[in-house]
Every structure is written in C-alpha cells, then in structure tokens.
mmCIF file of C-alpha atoms in Angstrom:
data_model
loop_
_atom_site.group_PDB
_atom_site.id
_atom_site.type_symbol
_atom_site.label_atom_id
_atom_site.label_comp_id
_atom_site.label_asym_id
_atom_site.label_seq_id
_atom_site.Cartn_x
_atom_site.Cartn_y
_atom_site.Cartn_z
ATOM 1 C CA UNK A 1 -4.799 -23.021 -8.731
ATOM 2 C CA UNK A 2 -1.968 -24.221 -6.547
ATOM 3 C CA UNK A 3 -1.885 -23.633 -2.801
ATOM 4 C CA UNK A 4 0.833 -20.952 -2.932
ATOM 5 C CA UNK A 5 -1.229 -18.807 -5.250
ATOM 6 C CA UNK A 6 -4.416 -19.407 -3.297
ATOM 7 C CA UNK A 7 -2.922 -18.403 0.065
ATOM 8 C CA UNK A 8 -1.183 -15.425 -1.516
ATOM 9 C CA UNK A 9 -4.552 -14.280 -2.849
ATOM 10 C CA UNK A 10 -6.056 -14.677 0.635
ATOM 11 C CA UNK A 11 -3.266 -12.494 2.009
ATOM 12 C CA UNK A 12 -3.873 -9.985 -0.794
ATOM 13 C CA UNK A 13 -7.552 -9.845 0.164
ATOM 14 C CA UNK A 14 -6.581 -9.187 3.798
ATOM 15 C CA UNK A 15 -4.182 -6.435 2.743
ATOM 16 C CA UNK A 16 -6.674 -4.921 0.303
ATOM 17 C CA UNK A 17 -9.399 -4.783 2.932
ATOM 18 C CA UNK A 18 -7.037 -3.158 5.410
ATOM 19 C CA UNK A 19 -5.869 -0.671 2.774
ATOM 20 C CA UNK A 20 -9.464 0.170 1.917
ATOM 21 C CA UNK A 21 -10.284 0.833 5.583
ATOM 22 C CA UNK A 22 -7.243 3.097 5.986
ATOM 23 C CA UNK A 23 -8.146 4.859 2.732
ATOM 24 C CA UNK A 24 -11.701 5.504 3.892
ATOM 25 C CA UNK A 25 -10.346 6.871 7.169
ATOM 26 C CA UNK A 26 -8.051 9.257 5.270
ATOM 27 C CA UNK A 27 -10.899 10.343 3.002
ATOM 28 C CA UNK A 28 -13.072 11.113 6.021
ATOM 29 C CA UNK A 29 -10.228 12.879 7.847
ATOM 30 C CA UNK A 30 -9.268 15.042 4.844
ATOM 31 C CA UNK A 31 -12.592 15.965 3.306
ATOM 32 C CA UNK A 32 -11.352 17.519 0.057
ATOM 33 C CA UNK A 33 -12.737 16.237 -3.224
ATOM 34 C CA UNK A 34 -9.274 15.243 -4.437
ATOM 35 C CA UNK A 35 -9.001 12.637 -1.690
ATOM 36 C CA UNK A 36 -12.034 10.688 -2.920
ATOM 37 C CA UNK A 37 -9.843 8.290 -4.932
ATOM 38 C CA UNK A 38 -7.512 7.392 -2.069
ATOM 39 C CA UNK A 39 -9.598 4.388 -0.885
ATOM 40 C CA UNK A 40 -9.471 2.930 -4.402
ATOM 41 C CA UNK A 41 -5.725 3.572 -4.676
ATOM 42 C CA UNK A 42 -5.158 2.022 -1.242
ATOM 43 C CA UNK A 43 -7.235 -1.050 -2.063
ATOM 44 C CA UNK A 44 -5.494 -1.700 -5.372
ATOM 45 C CA UNK A 45 -1.947 -1.070 -4.221
ATOM 46 C CA UNK A 46 -2.296 -2.951 -0.915
ATOM 47 C CA UNK A 47 -3.795 -6.003 -2.610
ATOM 48 C CA UNK A 48 -1.180 -5.996 -5.385
ATOM 49 C CA UNK A 49 1.785 -5.454 -3.085
ATOM 50 C CA UNK A 50 0.414 -7.954 -0.568
ATOM 51 C CA UNK A 51 0.105 -10.645 -3.191
ATOM 52 C CA UNK A 52 3.533 -10.046 -4.729
ATOM 53 C CA UNK A 53 5.490 -9.810 -1.497
ATOM 54 C CA UNK A 54 3.719 -12.720 0.195
ATOM 55 C CA UNK A 55 4.080 -14.950 -2.842
ATOM 56 C CA UNK A 56 7.731 -14.193 -3.568
ATOM 57 C CA UNK A 57 9.033 -13.788 -0.005
ATOM 58 C CA UNK A 58 7.022 -16.425 1.860
ATOM 59 C CA UNK A 59 5.183 -18.931 -0.309
ATOM 60 C CA UNK A 60 7.878 -19.690 -2.876
ATOM 61 C CA UNK A 61 10.431 -20.665 -0.242
ATOM 62 C CA UNK A 62 10.838 -24.159 1.205
ATOM 63 C CA UNK A 63 9.720 -23.254 4.727
ATOM 64 C CA UNK A 64 7.292 -20.604 5.857
ATOM 65 C CA UNK A 65 9.116 -18.470 8.435
ATOM 66 C CA UNK A 66 7.933 -15.632 10.639
ATOM 67 C CA UNK A 67 10.917 -13.493 9.651
ATOM 68 C CA UNK A 68 9.915 -13.667 5.998
ATOM 69 C CA UNK A 69 6.330 -12.860 6.945
ATOM 70 C CA UNK A 70 7.485 -9.772 8.851
ATOM 71 C CA UNK A 71 9.590 -8.732 5.849
ATOM 72 C CA UNK A 72 6.633 -9.277 3.512
ATOM 73 C CA UNK A 73 4.344 -7.223 5.760
ATOM 74 C CA UNK A 74 6.868 -4.399 6.068
ATOM 75 C CA UNK A 75 7.521 -4.271 2.328
ATOM 76 C CA UNK A 76 3.796 -4.376 1.627
ATOM 77 C CA UNK A 77 3.087 -1.388 3.855
ATOM 78 C CA UNK A 78 6.046 0.709 2.640
ATOM 79 C CA UNK A 79 5.429 0.120 -1.052
ATOM 80 C CA UNK A 80 1.676 0.535 -0.629
ATOM 81 C CA UNK A 81 2.281 3.977 0.847
ATOM 82 C CA UNK A 82 4.576 4.788 -2.065
ATOM 83 C CA UNK A 83 2.104 3.648 -4.708
ATOM 84 C CA UNK A 84 -0.869 5.421 -3.125
ATOM 85 C CA UNK A 85 0.986 8.721 -2.921
ATOM 86 C CA UNK A 86 2.414 8.368 -6.429
ATOM 87 C CA UNK A 87 -1.004 7.495 -7.890
ATOM 88 C CA UNK A 88 -2.393 10.548 -6.106
ATOM 89 C CA UNK A 89 0.270 12.734 -7.767
ATOM 90 C CA UNK A 90 -0.570 11.229 -11.160
ATOM 91 C CA UNK A 91 -4.297 11.777 -10.556
ATOM 92 C CA UNK A 92 -3.745 15.433 -9.656
ATOM 93 C CA UNK A 93 -1.698 15.915 -12.824
ATOM 94 C CA UNK A 94 -4.360 14.273 -14.987
ATOM 95 C CA UNK A 95 -7.116 16.270 -13.330
ATOM 96 C CA UNK A 96 -5.162 19.470 -13.799
ATOM 97 C CA UNK A 97 -4.376 18.712 -17.429
ATOM 98 C CA UNK A 98 -7.799 17.564 -18.604
ATOM 99 C CA UNK A 99 -10.266 19.472 -16.464
ATOM 100 C CA UNK A 100 -8.823 22.732 -15.188
ATOM 101 C CA UNK A 101 -5.796 23.516 -17.327
ATOM 102 C CA UNK A 102 -4.403 25.506 -14.454
ATOM 103 C CA UNK A 103 -2.740 24.841 -11.138
ATOM 104 C CA UNK A 104 -4.792 27.442 -9.265
ATOM 105 C CA UNK A 105 -6.498 24.880 -7.015
ATOM 106 C CA UNK A 106 -3.178 23.800 -5.516
ATOM 107 C CA UNK A 107 -1.770 27.274 -5.012
ATOM 108 C CA UNK A 108 1.296 26.631 -7.162
ATOM 109 C CA UNK A 109 2.868 24.256 -9.586
ATOM 110 C CA UNK A 110 2.248 20.529 -9.366
ATOM 111 C CA UNK A 111 4.863 17.862 -8.935
ATOM 112 C CA UNK A 112 5.322 16.203 -12.296
ATOM 113 C CA UNK A 113 5.208 12.439 -12.804
ATOM 114 C CA UNK A 114 8.991 12.148 -13.200
ATOM 115 C CA UNK A 115 9.739 14.383 -10.203
ATOM 116 C CA UNK A 116 7.118 12.439 -8.283
ATOM 117 C CA UNK A 117 9.203 9.275 -8.435
ATOM 118 C CA UNK A 118 11.715 10.965 -6.127
ATOM 119 C CA UNK A 119 9.509 13.251 -4.058
ATOM 120 C CA UNK A 120 7.110 10.462 -3.214
ATOM 121 C CA UNK A 121 9.704 8.950 -0.870
ATOM 122 C CA UNK A 122 9.714 12.227 1.087
ATOM 123 C CA UNK A 123 5.932 12.070 1.387
ATOM 124 C CA UNK A 124 6.148 8.417 2.431
ATOM 125 C CA UNK A 125 8.531 9.354 5.228
ATOM 126 C CA UNK A 126 6.234 12.188 6.310
ATOM 127 C CA UNK A 127 3.277 9.819 6.201
ATOM 128 C CA UNK A 128 5.054 7.322 8.437
ATOM 129 C CA UNK A 129 5.980 10.006 10.952
ATOM 130 C CA UNK A 130 2.959 12.312 10.997
ATOM 131 C CA UNK A 131 -0.112 10.857 9.301
ATOM 132 C CA UNK A 132 -1.083 7.179 9.369
ATOM 133 C CA UNK A 133 2.099 5.218 8.706
ATOM 134 C CA UNK A 134 2.991 4.981 12.371
ATOM 135 C CA UNK A 135 -0.102 2.807 12.868
ATOM 136 C CA UNK A 136 -0.244 1.027 9.496
ATOM 137 C CA UNK A 137 3.288 -0.395 9.702
ATOM 138 C CA UNK A 138 2.714 -2.230 13.008
ATOM 139 C CA UNK A 139 -0.703 -3.319 11.725
ATOM 140 C CA UNK A 140 0.848 -4.771 8.573
ATOM 141 C CA UNK A 141 3.491 -6.613 10.564
ATOM 142 C CA UNK A 142 0.910 -7.933 13.039
ATOM 143 C CA UNK A 143 -1.417 -9.145 10.286
ATOM 144 C CA UNK A 144 1.438 -10.836 8.440
ATOM 145 C CA UNK A 145 2.588 -12.643 11.593
ATOM 146 C CA UNK A 146 -0.967 -13.743 12.408
ATOM 147 C CA UNK A 147 -1.517 -14.892 8.831
ATOM 148 C CA UNK A 148 1.794 -16.761 8.924
ATOM 149 C CA UNK A 149 0.697 -18.468 12.137
ATOM 150 C CA UNK A 150 -2.584 -19.446 10.478
ATOM 151 C CA UNK A 151 -0.745 -20.627 7.372
ATOM 152 C CA UNK A 152 1.661 -22.758 9.394
ATOM 153 C CA UNK A 153 -1.177 -24.298 11.413
ATOM 154 C CA UNK A 154 -2.860 -25.733 8.317
ATOM 155 C CA UNK A 155 0.259 -27.263 6.796
#
C-alpha cells in the first residue's frame, strides 16, 4: 500500500469515527426507532467521502496544502450530510414497502427515491442551519487542517 492510500485511509478512519459520534448523538436526541440506522449511515458515508476527497484533493497533488485540506474537509461534511439523509429516505421507503405497506407512520406520503435526489439538498440546508451542520462543518474543517498539519510534519 502506498503512502497516499495509507494516509487517506487514516483520514477516512478519523472522519468515520467523527461521523459515528455525530450519528449516535442524533440517535439519542431523536429517540424514534427509525433513527437507529443513522449512526451506521454516518459512519459509512463519512469514511467513504473522507477517503475519496482526501485522496483526490490532497494526496494526489504534488504539494499538500492547507487550502486543499479545507476544501476536502468541507466537501466531506457536505456530501456526508447528503448521503446520510438520502440513505435515510431510501431506508424509510424500503421499510414502508416491505414491512408496513402503508405510509401511516409518517402521516402522509413518503418522498420517493428519485424525488429524494432533489429534496435531500433542502434537508441538507436545513440540517446545516438548524440541526447539527452548524457544528459539524467547522469540526470537519478543523480536523482536516489538523490532519494536514500532522501530514506535513511527517514528510
């Protein structure tokens, strides 16, 4: 395994752990049964986005720069929010289709998977303003800058 892949995986582990902690916090804050999968969604999407953005925006370039690290951290947080919310929409649709056959537990019709591609951005914006995004975005940027500083110190 080359060093770029190894340090991208370390960053993915950092992002995944942070996503898992935020997911557990959301599960505890919103104690409905449907929210039980959010920590898993947050772990998977944060680790995947963290690896991809760190590898392609920071590690594959000639020099490791703080500006690219900030961009990687920002993109990781924004797309992690998107994926978590979209996976939640898909999970609700699957649950509704296979287990209940009705939309009575939501009080109306569900957002479909195709509609969810668009409406998820609205939920992402609401998450950044009202729920947890206002703290996760600065956290992602801070962690990416600190990891970039660590990465530059061992070069």
